[in-house]
Amino acid sequence: MTQPYGQEPGQQGGGYPQGGYPQTPGQGQPAQGYPQSPPYGQPAQGYPQSPAYGQPQGYPQTPAQGYPQASPYGSMPAAPPEYSSGPIPRPGTITAAAVLGYVQAGITLIPTILMLIGVAQGTSNGGDVALGWLIVVAQLVGAALLIAGGVQIMGGKGRALLIAGAAVELAVCVYWIIQAAAVESEGIDADLVDAGKGVIIGIAIFFAIMPTISLVMALGSNTTQFLQSRRGH
């Protein structure tokens, strides 16, 4: 059998190897230099994987708008009454402090009026008269401050006047205790003098009890909270 012209033995198809024409890229074999496409469901090599559907990586998660987040430390304690939005009811300690101030002012005015009469008549010498007038004025000022301070603190406007009045009353009581303790018998029966001194000191201590209680109540925390809640109202 004769071979076609120009065709060597073992060759078919006009000079091409047996089996047909050479395959071009894209026909049966992948083209060299191009990455093969991966099977379905597997990530392609050389390309970064996209994250799963959800929150992008590298960014903090933001809470949903309109919904408050719960505190990790639990519920916060309620604010104290002094920082509340409105005034609080008047505590009983304020009423008691004001009433004690009124009573103290009333019982102080009785001996003050008697002393005023004695000083006005001038039954003592010059130095004692001046000192007597000073005590009378101090007791009158203290009584007036107690009355005004009781009205002020009852209305929630302040406590300065009540504190000042109680301080004046205590100062006068201390003066009377010192004066009574310094009295000497001077030829009078010592027992009688001592008894008189004890009476004066006892009265002074009695007069000091109510202003002391009133002062403590006026400086208490309940009074502070009440006055702070009344500011601006």
C-alpha positions as MATLAB code, in Angstrom:
seq = 'MTQPYGQEPGQQGGGYPQGGYPQTPGQGQPAQGYPQSPPYGQPAQGYPQSPAYGQPQGYPQTPAQGYPQASPYGSMPAAPPEYSSGPIPRPGTITAAAVLGYVQAGITLIPTILMLIGVAQGTSNGGDVALGWLIVVAQLVGAALLIAGGVQIMGGKGRALLIAGAAVELAVCVYWIIQAAAVESEGIDADLVDAGKGVIIGIAIFFAIMPTISLVMALGSNTTQFLQSRRGH';
ca = [
       0.000    0.000    0.000;
       1.436    3.260   -0.990;
       1.830    6.116    1.538;
       0.507    9.498    0.652;
       2.982   11.968   -0.642;
       5.066   13.502    2.099;
       3.711   11.239    4.764;
       6.067    9.069    6.600;
       5.198    5.661    7.870;
       3.342    5.741   11.184;
       1.916    9.159   10.534;
      -1.679    9.931    9.688;
      -3.534   13.050    8.956;
      -0.991   14.997    6.949;
       2.054   15.133    9.182;
       0.333   15.114   12.593;
       0.801   12.303   15.040;
      -1.604    9.528   15.120;
      -4.705   10.442   16.976;
      -5.666   13.613   15.201;
      -4.930   17.269   15.549;
      -3.193   18.671   18.633;
      -5.480   19.929   21.286;
      -5.646   23.628   21.831;
      -6.093   25.240   25.269;
      -9.638   24.966   26.399;
     -10.286   21.718   24.579;
     -10.058   18.764   26.959;
      -6.981   20.039   28.869;
      -6.574   23.185   30.846;
      -4.348   25.838   29.385;
      -0.938   26.040   30.961;
      -0.334   29.138   33.141;
      -3.929   29.521   34.297;
      -5.177   28.200   37.656;
      -7.653   25.436   37.524;
     -11.112   26.245   38.800;
     -11.791   24.275   41.981;
     -14.655   21.837   42.291;
     -17.952   23.196   43.440;
     -18.004   24.018   47.176;
     -14.193   24.261   47.600;
     -12.389   27.590   47.846;
     -10.176   28.669   45.018;
      -6.453   28.549   45.678;
      -4.661   31.876   45.850;
      -7.752   33.889   46.756;
      -8.775   34.816   50.357;
     -11.835   33.176   51.709;
     -14.744   35.458   52.375;
     -15.951   35.240   55.991;
     -19.170   33.527   56.853;
     -22.293   35.545   56.649;
     -22.646   37.695   59.786;
     -20.672   40.395   61.572;
     -17.551   41.513   59.625;
     -14.315   40.438   61.259;
     -12.197   43.144   62.923;
     -15.130   45.373   63.880;
     -16.852   45.424   67.305;
     -20.407   44.326   67.386;
     -22.847   47.173   67.829;
     -25.983   46.752   69.934;
     -29.357   47.014   68.366;
     -30.641   50.537   68.374;
     -33.522   51.330   70.677;
     -32.776   48.633   73.234;
     -30.757   49.458   76.389;
     -27.952   47.076   77.191;
     -28.032   45.337   80.552;
     -25.246   46.365   82.913;
     -22.714   43.611   83.639;
     -22.727   44.679   87.287;
     -26.458   44.352   87.846;
     -28.974   47.085   88.534;
     -27.677   50.395   89.859;
     -28.755   51.502   93.372;
     -31.338   54.228   93.685;
     -30.101   57.775   94.176;
     -30.209   59.154   97.726;
     -33.071   61.515   98.559;
     -30.859   64.645   98.361;
     -30.312   63.995   94.646;
     -33.909   63.127   93.821;
     -36.011   65.159   91.448;
     -38.254   66.722   94.088;
     -38.519   67.711   97.749;
     -38.898   65.022  100.392;
     -41.353   65.164  103.303;
     -40.217   67.046  106.378;
     -38.732   64.603  108.917;
     -39.829   64.627  112.541;
     -36.393   65.688  113.755;
     -36.820   69.092  112.140;
     -40.184   69.609  113.788;
     -38.733   68.568  117.145;
     -35.759   70.914  116.733;
     -38.029   73.848  115.925;
     -40.394   73.118  118.837;
     -37.493   72.855  121.270;
     -36.226   76.187  119.958;
     -39.596   77.820  120.618;
     -39.749   76.386  124.133;
     -36.185   77.435  124.887;
     -36.889   80.952  123.680;
     -39.998   81.156  125.903;
     -38.323   79.997  129.103;
     -35.315   82.211  128.375;
     -37.453   85.334  128.101;
     -38.834   84.943  131.643;
     -35.525   85.333  133.569;
     -34.328   87.815  130.951;
     -37.242   90.146  131.680;
     -36.618   89.875  135.435;
     -32.941   90.619  134.922;
     -33.801   93.533  132.660;
     -35.921   95.086  135.386;
     -33.122   94.727  137.923;
     -30.490   96.166  135.586;
     -32.779   99.058  134.598;
     -33.240   99.999  138.277;
     -29.454  100.167  138.662;
     -29.302   98.157  141.894;
     -25.727   97.042  141.122;
     -22.504   98.964  140.658;
     -21.259  100.252  137.317;
     -19.307   97.157  136.233;
     -22.039   94.763  137.201;
     -24.631   96.908  135.422;
     -22.648   96.818  132.165;
     -22.189   93.088  132.474;
     -25.883   92.693  133.313;
     -26.866   94.613  130.172;
     -24.563   92.415  128.105;
     -26.168   89.242  129.450;
     -29.652   90.617  128.912;
     -28.893   91.538  125.311;
     -27.264   88.138  124.658;
     -30.258   86.255  126.033;
     -32.696   88.379  124.011;
     -30.688   87.820  120.839;
     -30.532   84.102  121.509;
     -34.292   83.862  122.033;
     -35.003   85.866  118.870;
     -32.658   83.665  116.827;
     -34.316   80.504  118.135;
     -37.772   81.719  117.128;
     -36.666   82.908  113.682;
     -34.585   79.789  113.175;
     -37.508   77.517  114.015;
     -39.638   79.239  111.365;
     -36.820   79.079  108.848;
     -36.022   75.407  109.283;
     -39.684   74.394  109.289;
     -40.051   76.003  105.872;
     -36.965   74.230  104.536;
     -35.134   77.522  103.894;
     -32.109   76.913  106.120;
     -30.840   76.189  109.616;
     -28.234   78.883  110.205;
     -30.438   80.988  112.490;
     -31.435   78.036  114.655;
     -27.811   76.933  115.007;
     -26.727   80.471  115.914;
     -29.502   80.821  118.498;
     -28.642   77.487  120.130;
     -24.960   78.470  120.238;
     -25.762   81.788  121.949;
     -27.950   80.024  124.508;
     -25.215   77.499  125.294;
     -22.653   80.284  125.674;
     -24.911   82.077  128.170;
     -25.417   78.834  130.124;
     -21.653   78.271  130.301;
     -21.224   81.825  131.574;
     -23.723   81.287  134.388;
     -22.049   78.014  135.409;
     -18.661   79.734  135.578;
     -20.062   82.663  137.517;
     -21.824   80.418  140.019;
     -18.737   78.282  140.567;
     -16.638   81.405  141.250;
     -18.894   82.759  144.035;
     -17.252   82.819  147.457;
     -18.942   82.725  150.839;
     -17.384   85.949  152.218;
     -18.570   85.427  155.783;
     -21.849   83.809  154.759;
     -22.614   80.255  155.713;
     -20.610   78.083  153.351;
     -23.290   75.439  153.166;
     -25.851   78.035  152.142;
     -23.528   79.414  149.508;
     -22.814   75.977  148.178;
     -26.514   75.229  148.006;
     -27.123   78.462  146.096;
     -24.289   77.683  143.720;
     -25.716   74.220  143.124;
     -29.135   75.666  142.295;
     -27.704   78.168  139.813;
     -25.531   75.543  138.141;
     -28.468   73.122  137.957;
     -30.682   75.774  136.325;
     -27.940   76.599  133.834;
     -27.541   72.941  132.925;
     -31.298   72.617  132.545;
     -31.321   75.603  130.209;
     -28.521   74.003  128.183;
     -30.326   70.693  127.531;
     -32.865   71.870  124.964;
     -30.528   73.997  122.832;
     -28.067   71.099  122.772;
     -30.714   68.678  121.489;
     -31.983   71.249  119.010;
     -28.449   71.848  117.750;
     -27.793   68.127  117.246;
     -31.057   67.660  115.334;
     -30.402   70.705  113.164;
     -27.019   69.300  112.157;
     -28.289   65.761  111.508;
     -28.271   63.983  108.156;
     -32.081   63.955  107.911;
     -32.112   67.735  108.154;
     -29.383   67.988  105.530;
     -31.298   65.803  103.067;
     -34.519   67.740  103.653;
     -32.896   71.129  103.110;
     -31.029   69.960  100.007;
     -34.236   68.617   98.487;
     -35.925   71.961   99.062;
     -33.352   74.009   97.200;
     -34.808   75.555   94.090;
     -38.406   74.660   95.037;
];
